[in-house]
Amino acid sequence: MKKKIIWFTGLSGAGKSTLSRGLLPQLQKKFGIKKKNIISIDGDIFRKKTKIKNLFSKKNIINNNISIINYIKKLKSNIEYVLVSVISPLKITRKLARKTFGKNYIEVFVYCSLKILEKRDTKGLYLKAKKKKLKNLIGVNSKIKYETTNYSKIKVDTTKLNKRESINKIIKYMMKKN
């Protein structure tokens, strides 16, 4: 069985990890996938586990995303779904993931307005960036801009949709694909 890769991308705090965690039980319920056959990769945790020092330069971001892609390729064959939540602002790395995993790659662009991100600020990053205590926060004070892609993907706007509605939108898309 080929792995299905669900790649959540978007700015920090948009809801990537929240939606990934919320999707896991729905995959079990709607598609009958056993929990042991689903793996979740969070960009922050992955970076810490692999001890990748990310200075958020273009080169570091590309290397981190390539490391995630290579890790996925090495996963056991019994893994059916891989849920990846990582900012991945550069379309070159998302394009590489799409090329690597082909039709088994599903990209979920998790959008949230900057105003709402600053209000949520779950990690305190936006306040630090405003106070100039944090440099290179993508979407705020970084030279690296979030690059959108023009190929088919799911866009979930967490400014307008709650967690349940967002997950339902993803599930509906996946049911059409299966």
mmCIF file of N, CA, C and O in Angstrom, residues 57-130:
data_model
loop_
_atom_site.group_PDB
_atom_site.id
_atom_site.type_symbol
_atom_site.label_atom_id
_atom_site.label_comp_id
_atom_site.label_asym_id
_atom_site.label_seq_id
_atom_site.Cartn_x
_atom_site.Cartn_y
_atom_site.Cartn_z
ATOM 1 N N SER A 57 16.603 30.467 7.624
ATOM 2 C CA SER A 57 17.122 30.956 6.348
ATOM 3 C C SER A 57 16.486 30.084 5.272
ATOM 4 O O SER A 57 15.961 29.002 5.557
ATOM 5 N N LYS A 58 16.540 30.550 4.051
ATOM 6 C CA LYS A 58 15.962 29.788 2.944
ATOM 7 C C LYS A 58 16.593 28.392 2.876
ATOM 8 O O LYS A 58 15.889 27.384 2.751
ATOM 9 N N LYS A 59 17.904 28.335 3.001
ATOM 10 C CA LYS A 59 18.632 27.053 2.933
ATOM 11 C C LYS A 59 18.191 26.123 4.063
ATOM 12 O O LYS A 59 17.950 24.940 3.832
ATOM 13 N N ASN A 60 18.092 26.644 5.300
ATOM 14 C CA ASN A 60 17.670 25.827 6.438
ATOM 15 C C ASN A 60 16.241 25.301 6.274
ATOM 16 O O ASN A 60 15.955 24.155 6.609
ATOM 17 N N ILE A 61 15.362 26.143 5.766
ATOM 18 C CA ILE A 61 13.967 25.730 5.561
ATOM 19 C C ILE A 61 13.897 24.618 4.518
ATOM 20 O O ILE A 61 13.216 23.611 4.723
ATOM 21 N N ILE A 62 14.611 24.787 3.425
ATOM 22 C CA ILE A 62 14.641 23.757 2.379
ATOM 23 C C ILE A 62 15.189 22.452 2.940
ATOM 24 O O ILE A 62 14.601 21.384 2.742
ATOM 25 N N ASN A 63 16.307 22.523 3.665
ATOM 26 C CA ASN A 63 16.916 21.310 4.234
ATOM 27 C C ASN A 63 15.987 20.612 5.218
ATOM 28 O O ASN A 63 15.887 19.377 5.221
ATOM 29 N N ASN A 64 15.293 21.377 6.058
ATOM 30 C CA ASN A 64 14.365 20.795 7.015
ATOM 31 C C ASN A 64 13.219 20.080 6.294
ATOM 32 O O ASN A 64 12.866 18.955 6.639
ATOM 33 N N ASN A 65 12.657 20.717 5.283
ATOM 34 C CA ASN A 65 11.550 20.108 4.534
ATOM 35 C C ASN A 65 12.008 18.872 3.768
ATOM 36 O O ASN A 65 11.288 17.872 3.718
ATOM 37 N N ILE A 66 13.194 18.915 3.204
ATOM 38 C CA ILE A 66 13.743 17.740 2.505
ATOM 39 C C ILE A 66 13.970 16.609 3.504
ATOM 40 O O ILE A 66 13.719 15.438 3.190
ATOM 41 N N SER A 67 14.422 16.940 4.711
ATOM 42 C CA SER A 67 14.605 15.918 5.751
ATOM 43 C C SER A 67 13.280 15.234 6.076
ATOM 44 O O SER A 67 13.233 14.018 6.271
ATOM 45 N N ILE A 68 12.213 16.008 6.137
ATOM 46 C CA ILE A 68 10.883 15.434 6.399
ATOM 47 C C ILE A 68 10.481 14.511 5.253
ATOM 48 O O ILE A 68 10.007 13.396 5.475
ATOM 49 N N ILE A 69 10.671 14.952 4.017
ATOM 50 C CA ILE A 69 10.341 14.130 2.844
ATOM 51 C C ILE A 69 11.123 12.819 2.883
ATOM 52 O O ILE A 69 10.556 11.736 2.682
ATOM 53 N N ASN A 70 12.416 12.892 3.164
ATOM 54 C CA ASN A 70 13.260 11.688 3.221
ATOM 55 C C ASN A 70 12.844 10.765 4.367
ATOM 56 O O ASN A 70 12.860 9.541 4.224
ATOM 57 N N TYR A 71 12.465 11.338 5.483
ATOM 58 C CA TYR A 71 11.988 10.550 6.618
ATOM 59 C C TYR A 71 10.720 9.781 6.225
ATOM 60 O O TYR A 71 10.591 8.594 6.532
ATOM 61 N N ILE A 72 9.809 10.453 5.552
ATOM 62 C CA ILE A 72 8.558 9.812 5.123
ATOM 63 C C ILE A 72 8.856 8.641 4.187
ATOM 64 O O ILE A 72 8.247 7.577 4.301
ATOM 65 N N LYS A 73 9.794 8.836 3.283
ATOM 66 C CA LYS A 73 10.137 7.767 2.325
ATOM 67 C C LYS A 73 10.651 6.520 3.035
ATOM 68 O O LYS A 73 10.477 5.416 2.537
ATOM 69 N N LYS A 74 11.254 6.677 4.206
ATOM 70 C CA LYS A 74 11.841 5.547 4.935
ATOM 71 C C LYS A 74 10.875 4.880 5.916
ATOM 72 O O LYS A 74 11.231 3.887 6.534
ATOM 73 N N LEU A 75 9.676 5.416 6.059
ATOM 74 C CA LEU A 75 8.718 4.855 7.010
ATOM 75 C C LEU A 75 8.331 3.430 6.625
ATOM 76 O O LEU A 75 8.329 3.063 5.448
ATOM 77 N N LYS A 76 7.957 2.655 7.622
ATOM 78 C CA LYS A 76 7.532 1.271 7.413
ATOM 79 C C LYS A 76 6.385 1.205 6.409
ATOM 80 O O LYS A 76 5.570 2.116 6.316
ATOM 81 N N SER A 77 6.289 0.096 5.737
ATOM 82 C CA SER A 77 5.264 -0.062 4.695
ATOM 83 C C SER A 77 3.847 -0.139 5.262
ATOM 84 O O SER A 77 2.892 0.083 4.539
ATOM 85 N N ASN A 78 3.683 -0.447 6.559
ATOM 86 C CA ASN A 78 2.324 -0.541 7.116
ATOM 87 C C ASN A 78 1.708 0.830 7.408
ATOM 88 O O ASN A 78 0.536 0.925 7.720
ATOM 89 N N ILE A 79 2.488 1.898 7.289
ATOM 90 C CA ILE A 79 1.955 3.241 7.507
ATOM 91 C C ILE A 79 1.115 3.627 6.293
ATOM 92 O O ILE A 79 1.590 3.608 5.162
ATOM 93 N N GLU A 80 -0.161 3.932 6.526
ATOM 94 C CA GLU A 80 -1.069 4.272 5.432
ATOM 95 C C GLU A 80 -1.216 5.775 5.241
ATOM 96 O O GLU A 80 -1.401 6.241 4.123
ATOM 97 N N TYR A 81 -1.181 6.519 6.346
ATOM 98 C CA TYR A 81 -1.337 7.974 6.274
ATOM 99 C C TYR A 81 -0.234 8.653 7.068
ATOM 100 O O TYR A 81 0.074 8.242 8.193
ATOM 101 N N VAL A 82 0.332 9.692 6.461
ATOM 102 C CA VAL A 82 1.312 10.529 7.132
ATOM 103 C C VAL A 82 0.746 11.944 7.138
ATOM 104 O O VAL A 82 0.470 12.514 6.085
ATOM 105 N N LEU A 83 0.558 12.480 8.339
ATOM 106 C CA LEU A 83 0.032 13.829 8.497
ATOM 107 C C LEU A 83 1.207 14.735 8.858
ATOM 108 O O LEU A 83 1.829 14.556 9.896
ATOM 109 N N VAL A 84 1.513 15.671 7.986
ATOM 110 C CA VAL A 84 2.651 16.566 8.174
ATOM 111 C C VAL A 84 2.131 17.971 8.418
ATOM 112 O O VAL A 84 1.360 18.493 7.616
ATOM 113 N N SER A 85 2.544 18.578 9.524
ATOM 114 C CA SER A 85 2.176 19.974 9.777
ATOM 115 C C SER A 85 3.463 20.774 9.937
ATOM 116 O O SER A 85 4.174 20.617 10.922
ATOM 117 N N VAL A 86 3.742 21.565 8.916
ATOM 118 C CA VAL A 86 4.974 22.349 8.878
ATOM 119 C C VAL A 86 4.714 23.600 8.049
ATOM 120 O O VAL A 86 3.971 23.556 7.067
ATOM 121 N N ILE A 87 5.288 24.725 8.439
ATOM 122 C CA ILE A 87 5.032 25.974 7.720
ATOM 123 C C ILE A 87 5.332 25.809 6.229
ATOM 124 O O ILE A 87 4.528 26.189 5.400
ATOM 125 N N SER A 88 6.462 25.244 5.905
ATOM 126 C CA SER A 88 6.924 25.041 4.520
ATOM 127 C C SER A 88 6.511 26.191 3.593
ATOM 128 O O SER A 88 5.700 26.002 2.690
ATOM 129 N N PRO A 89 7.087 27.364 3.797
ATOM 130 C CA PRO A 89 6.666 28.551 3.046
ATOM 131 C C PRO A 89 7.123 28.579 1.587
ATOM 132 O O PRO A 89 6.578 29.340 0.796
ATOM 133 N N LEU A 90 8.089 27.745 1.254
ATOM 134 C CA LEU A 90 8.659 27.792 -0.097
ATOM 135 C C LEU A 90 7.999 26.760 -0.999
ATOM 136 O O LEU A 90 7.963 25.572 -0.683
ATOM 137 N N LYS A 91 7.507 27.238 -2.131
ATOM 138 C CA LYS A 91 6.810 26.297 -3.025
ATOM 139 C C LYS A 91 7.753 25.253 -3.598
ATOM 140 O O LYS A 91 7.317 24.167 -3.947
ATOM 141 N N ILE A 92 9.051 25.518 -3.624
ATOM 142 C CA ILE A 92 10.002 24.540 -4.158
ATOM 143 C C ILE A 92 9.973 23.243 -3.343
ATOM 144 O O ILE A 92 10.037 22.154 -3.903
ATOM 145 N N THR A 93 9.833 23.350 -2.020
ATOM 146 C CA THR A 93 9.815 22.132 -1.202
ATOM 147 C C THR A 93 8.464 21.428 -1.274
ATOM 148 O O THR A 93 8.403 20.200 -1.284
ATOM 149 N N ARG A 94 7.394 22.195 -1.347
ATOM 150 C CA ARG A 94 6.078 21.562 -1.492
ATOM 151 C C ARG A 94 5.960 20.905 -2.860
ATOM 152 O O ARG A 94 5.370 19.835 -2.995
ATOM 153 N N LYS A 95 6.554 21.534 -3.860
ATOM 154 C CA LYS A 95 6.557 20.957 -5.213
ATOM 155 C C LYS A 95 7.364 19.650 -5.214
ATOM 156 O O LYS A 95 6.967 18.672 -5.846
ATOM 157 N N LEU A 96 8.483 19.635 -4.477
ATOM 158 C CA LEU A 96 9.285 18.416 -4.372
ATOM 159 C C LEU A 96 8.492 17.307 -3.678
ATOM 160 O O LEU A 96 8.520 16.154 -4.118
ATOM 161 N N ALA A 97 7.772 17.654 -2.614
ATOM 162 C CA ALA A 97 6.948 16.660 -1.923
ATOM 163 C C ALA A 97 5.874 16.114 -2.866
ATOM 164 O O ALA A 97 5.641 14.907 -2.928
ATOM 165 N N ARG A 98 5.252 17.010 -3.617
ATOM 166 C CA ARG A 98 4.208 16.591 -4.570
ATOM 167 C C ARG A 98 4.800 15.673 -5.639
ATOM 168 O O ARG A 98 4.211 14.639 -5.988
ATOM 169 N N LYS A 99 5.987 16.017 -6.134
ATOM 170 C CA LYS A 99 6.657 15.194 -7.147
ATOM 171 C C LYS A 99 7.070 13.837 -6.562
ATOM 172 O O LYS A 99 6.896 12.801 -7.195
ATOM 173 N N THR A 100 7.569 13.849 -5.336
ATOM 174 C CA THR A 100 8.031 12.622 -4.676
ATOM 175 C C THR A 100 6.885 11.655 -4.418
ATOM 176 O O THR A 100 7.009 10.454 -4.649
ATOM 177 N N PHE A 101 5.751 12.162 -3.937
ATOM 178 C CA PHE A 101 4.655 11.293 -3.516
ATOM 179 C C PHE A 101 3.516 11.200 -4.531
ATOM 180 O O PHE A 101 2.590 10.420 -4.347
ATOM 181 N N GLY A 102 3.590 11.994 -5.584
ATOM 182 C CA GLY A 102 2.620 11.920 -6.672
ATOM 183 C C GLY A 102 1.185 12.086 -6.235
ATOM 184 O O GLY A 102 0.856 12.950 -5.427
ATOM 185 N N LYS A 103 0.325 11.221 -6.769
ATOM 186 C CA LYS A 103 -1.117 11.340 -6.501
ATOM 187 C C LYS A 103 -1.473 11.030 -5.042
ATOM 188 O O LYS A 103 -2.597 11.266 -4.616
ATOM 189 N N ASN A 104 -0.507 10.525 -4.274
ATOM 190 C CA ASN A 104 -0.749 10.245 -2.858
ATOM 191 C C ASN A 104 -0.480 11.455 -1.973
ATOM 192 O O ASN A 104 -0.604 11.375 -0.761
ATOM 193 N N TYR A 105 -0.101 12.560 -2.591
ATOM 194 C CA TYR A 105 0.190 13.795 -1.862
ATOM 195 C C TYR A 105 -1.020 14.709 -1.882
ATOM 196 O O TYR A 105 -1.561 15.023 -2.936
ATOM 197 N N ILE A 106 -1.474 15.098 -0.704
ATOM 198 C CA ILE A 106 -2.594 16.029 -0.575
ATOM 199 C C ILE A 106 -2.089 17.224 0.228
ATOM 200 O O ILE A 106 -1.651 17.067 1.366
ATOM 201 N N GLU A 107 -2.141 18.396 -0.386
ATOM 202 C CA GLU A 107 -1.679 19.594 0.303
ATOM 203 C C GLU A 107 -2.869 20.360 0.850
ATOM 204 O O GLU A 107 -3.829 20.633 0.136
ATOM 205 N N VAL A 108 -2.787 20.694 2.138
ATOM 206 C CA VAL A 108 -3.827 21.477 2.792
ATOM 207 C C VAL A 108 -3.209 22.817 3.182
ATOM 208 O O VAL A 108 -2.340 22.869 4.053
ATOM 209 N N PHE A 109 -3.647 23.871 2.502
ATOM 210 C CA PHE A 109 -3.178 25.212 2.835
ATOM 211 C C PHE A 109 -4.082 25.743 3.940
ATOM 212 O O PHE A 109 -5.276 25.945 3.744
ATOM 213 N N VAL A 110 -3.497 25.932 5.119
ATOM 214 C CA VAL A 110 -4.247 26.420 6.271
ATOM 215 C C VAL A 110 -4.014 27.923 6.350
ATOM 216 O O VAL A 110 -2.930 28.377 6.699
ATOM 217 N N TYR A 111 -5.044 28.660 5.991
ATOM 218 C CA TYR A 111 -4.960 30.122 5.948
ATOM 219 C C TYR A 111 -5.591 30.719 7.201
ATOM 220 O O TYR A 111 -6.608 30.240 7.700
ATOM 221 N N CYS A 112 -4.976 31.790 7.666
ATOM 222 C CA CYS A 112 -5.553 32.585 8.738
ATOM 223 C C CYS A 112 -5.025 34.001 8.560
ATOM 224 O O CYS A 112 -3.843 34.193 8.250
ATOM 225 N N SER A 113 -5.884 34.988 8.731
ATOM 226 C CA SER A 113 -5.457 36.378 8.559
ATOM 227 C C SER A 113 -4.423 36.745 9.622
ATOM 228 O O SER A 113 -4.443 36.210 10.741
ATOM 229 N N LEU A 114 -3.545 37.645 9.266
ATOM 230 C CA LEU A 114 -2.502 38.093 10.188
ATOM 231 C C LEU A 114 -3.122 38.703 11.449
ATOM 232 O O LEU A 114 -2.631 38.482 12.563
ATOM 233 N N LYS A 115 -4.213 39.417 11.285
ATOM 234 C CA LYS A 115 -4.902 40.037 12.424
ATOM 235 C C LYS A 115 -5.329 38.976 13.445
ATOM 236 O O LYS A 115 -5.123 39.139 14.650
ATOM 237 N N ILE A 116 -5.898 37.884 12.968
ATOM 238 C CA ILE A 116 -6.341 36.796 13.852
ATOM 239 C C ILE A 116 -5.131 36.046 14.415
ATOM 240 O O ILE A 116 -5.122 35.677 15.596
ATOM 241 N N LEU A 117 -4.102 35.849 13.594
ATOM 242 C CA LEU A 117 -2.893 35.176 14.086
ATOM 243 C C LEU A 117 -2.276 35.953 15.245
ATOM 244 O O LEU A 117 -1.850 35.370 16.241
ATOM 245 N N GLU A 118 -2.228 37.268 15.100
ATOM 246 C CA GLU A 118 -1.684 38.114 16.165
ATOM 247 C C GLU A 118 -2.553 38.047 17.415
ATOM 248 O O GLU A 118 -2.045 38.070 18.539
ATOM 249 N N LYS A 119 -3.847 37.929 17.223
ATOM 250 C CA LYS A 119 -4.779 37.840 18.357
ATOM 251 C C LYS A 119 -4.633 36.483 19.064
ATOM 252 O O LYS A 119 -4.587 36.429 20.291
ATOM 253 N N ARG A 120 -4.555 35.401 18.279
ATOM 254 C CA ARG A 120 -4.401 34.053 18.855
ATOM 255 C C ARG A 120 -3.038 33.922 19.526
ATOM 256 O O ARG A 120 -2.945 33.504 20.666
ATOM 257 N N ASP A 121 -2.005 34.167 18.771
ATOM 258 C CA ASP A 121 -0.596 34.137 19.198
ATOM 259 C C ASP A 121 -0.311 33.053 20.235
ATOM 260 O O ASP A 121 0.218 33.320 21.318
ATOM 261 N N THR A 122 -0.642 31.815 19.885
ATOM 262 C CA THR A 122 -0.536 30.683 20.810
ATOM 263 C C THR A 122 0.879 30.466 21.359
ATOM 264 O O THR A 122 1.031 29.962 22.465
ATOM 265 N N LYS A 123 1.889 30.833 20.603
ATOM 266 C CA LYS A 123 3.278 30.633 21.038
ATOM 267 C C LYS A 123 3.964 31.942 21.436
ATOM 268 O O LYS A 123 5.140 31.939 21.778
ATOM 269 N N GLY A 124 3.250 33.045 21.350
ATOM 270 C CA GLY A 124 3.832 34.336 21.695
ATOM 271 C C GLY A 124 4.801 34.881 20.657
ATOM 272 O O GLY A 124 5.523 35.841 20.910
ATOM 273 N N LEU A 125 4.811 34.290 19.487
ATOM 274 C CA LEU A 125 5.769 34.675 18.442
ATOM 275 C C LEU A 125 5.455 36.023 17.809
ATOM 276 O O LEU A 125 6.355 36.808 17.508
ATOM 277 N N TYR A 126 4.180 36.293 17.615
ATOM 278 C CA TYR A 126 3.800 37.539 16.942
ATOM 279 C C TYR A 126 4.094 38.757 17.823
ATOM 280 O O TYR A 126 4.553 39.787 17.327
ATOM 281 N N LEU A 127 3.879 38.618 19.125
ATOM 282 C CA LEU A 127 4.210 39.698 20.051
ATOM 283 C C LEU A 127 5.722 39.934 20.074
ATOM 284 O O LEU A 127 6.181 41.073 20.026
ATOM 285 N N LYS A 128 6.495 38.837 20.114
ATOM 286 C CA LYS A 128 7.963 38.952 20.091
ATOM 287 C C LYS A 128 8.436 39.628 18.806
ATOM 288 O O LYS A 128 9.350 40.447 18.835
ATOM 289 N N ALA A 129 7.806 39.275 17.695
ATOM 290 C CA ALA A 129 8.185 39.874 16.404
ATOM 291 C C ALA A 129 7.864 41.368 16.395
ATOM 292 O O ALA A 129 8.662 42.173 15.909
ATOM 293 N N LYS A 130 6.698 41.734 16.937
ATOM 294 C CA LYS A 130 6.315 43.152 17.004
ATOM 295 C C LYS A 130 7.286 43.954 17.863
ATOM 296 O O LYS A 130 7.596 45.099 17.563
#
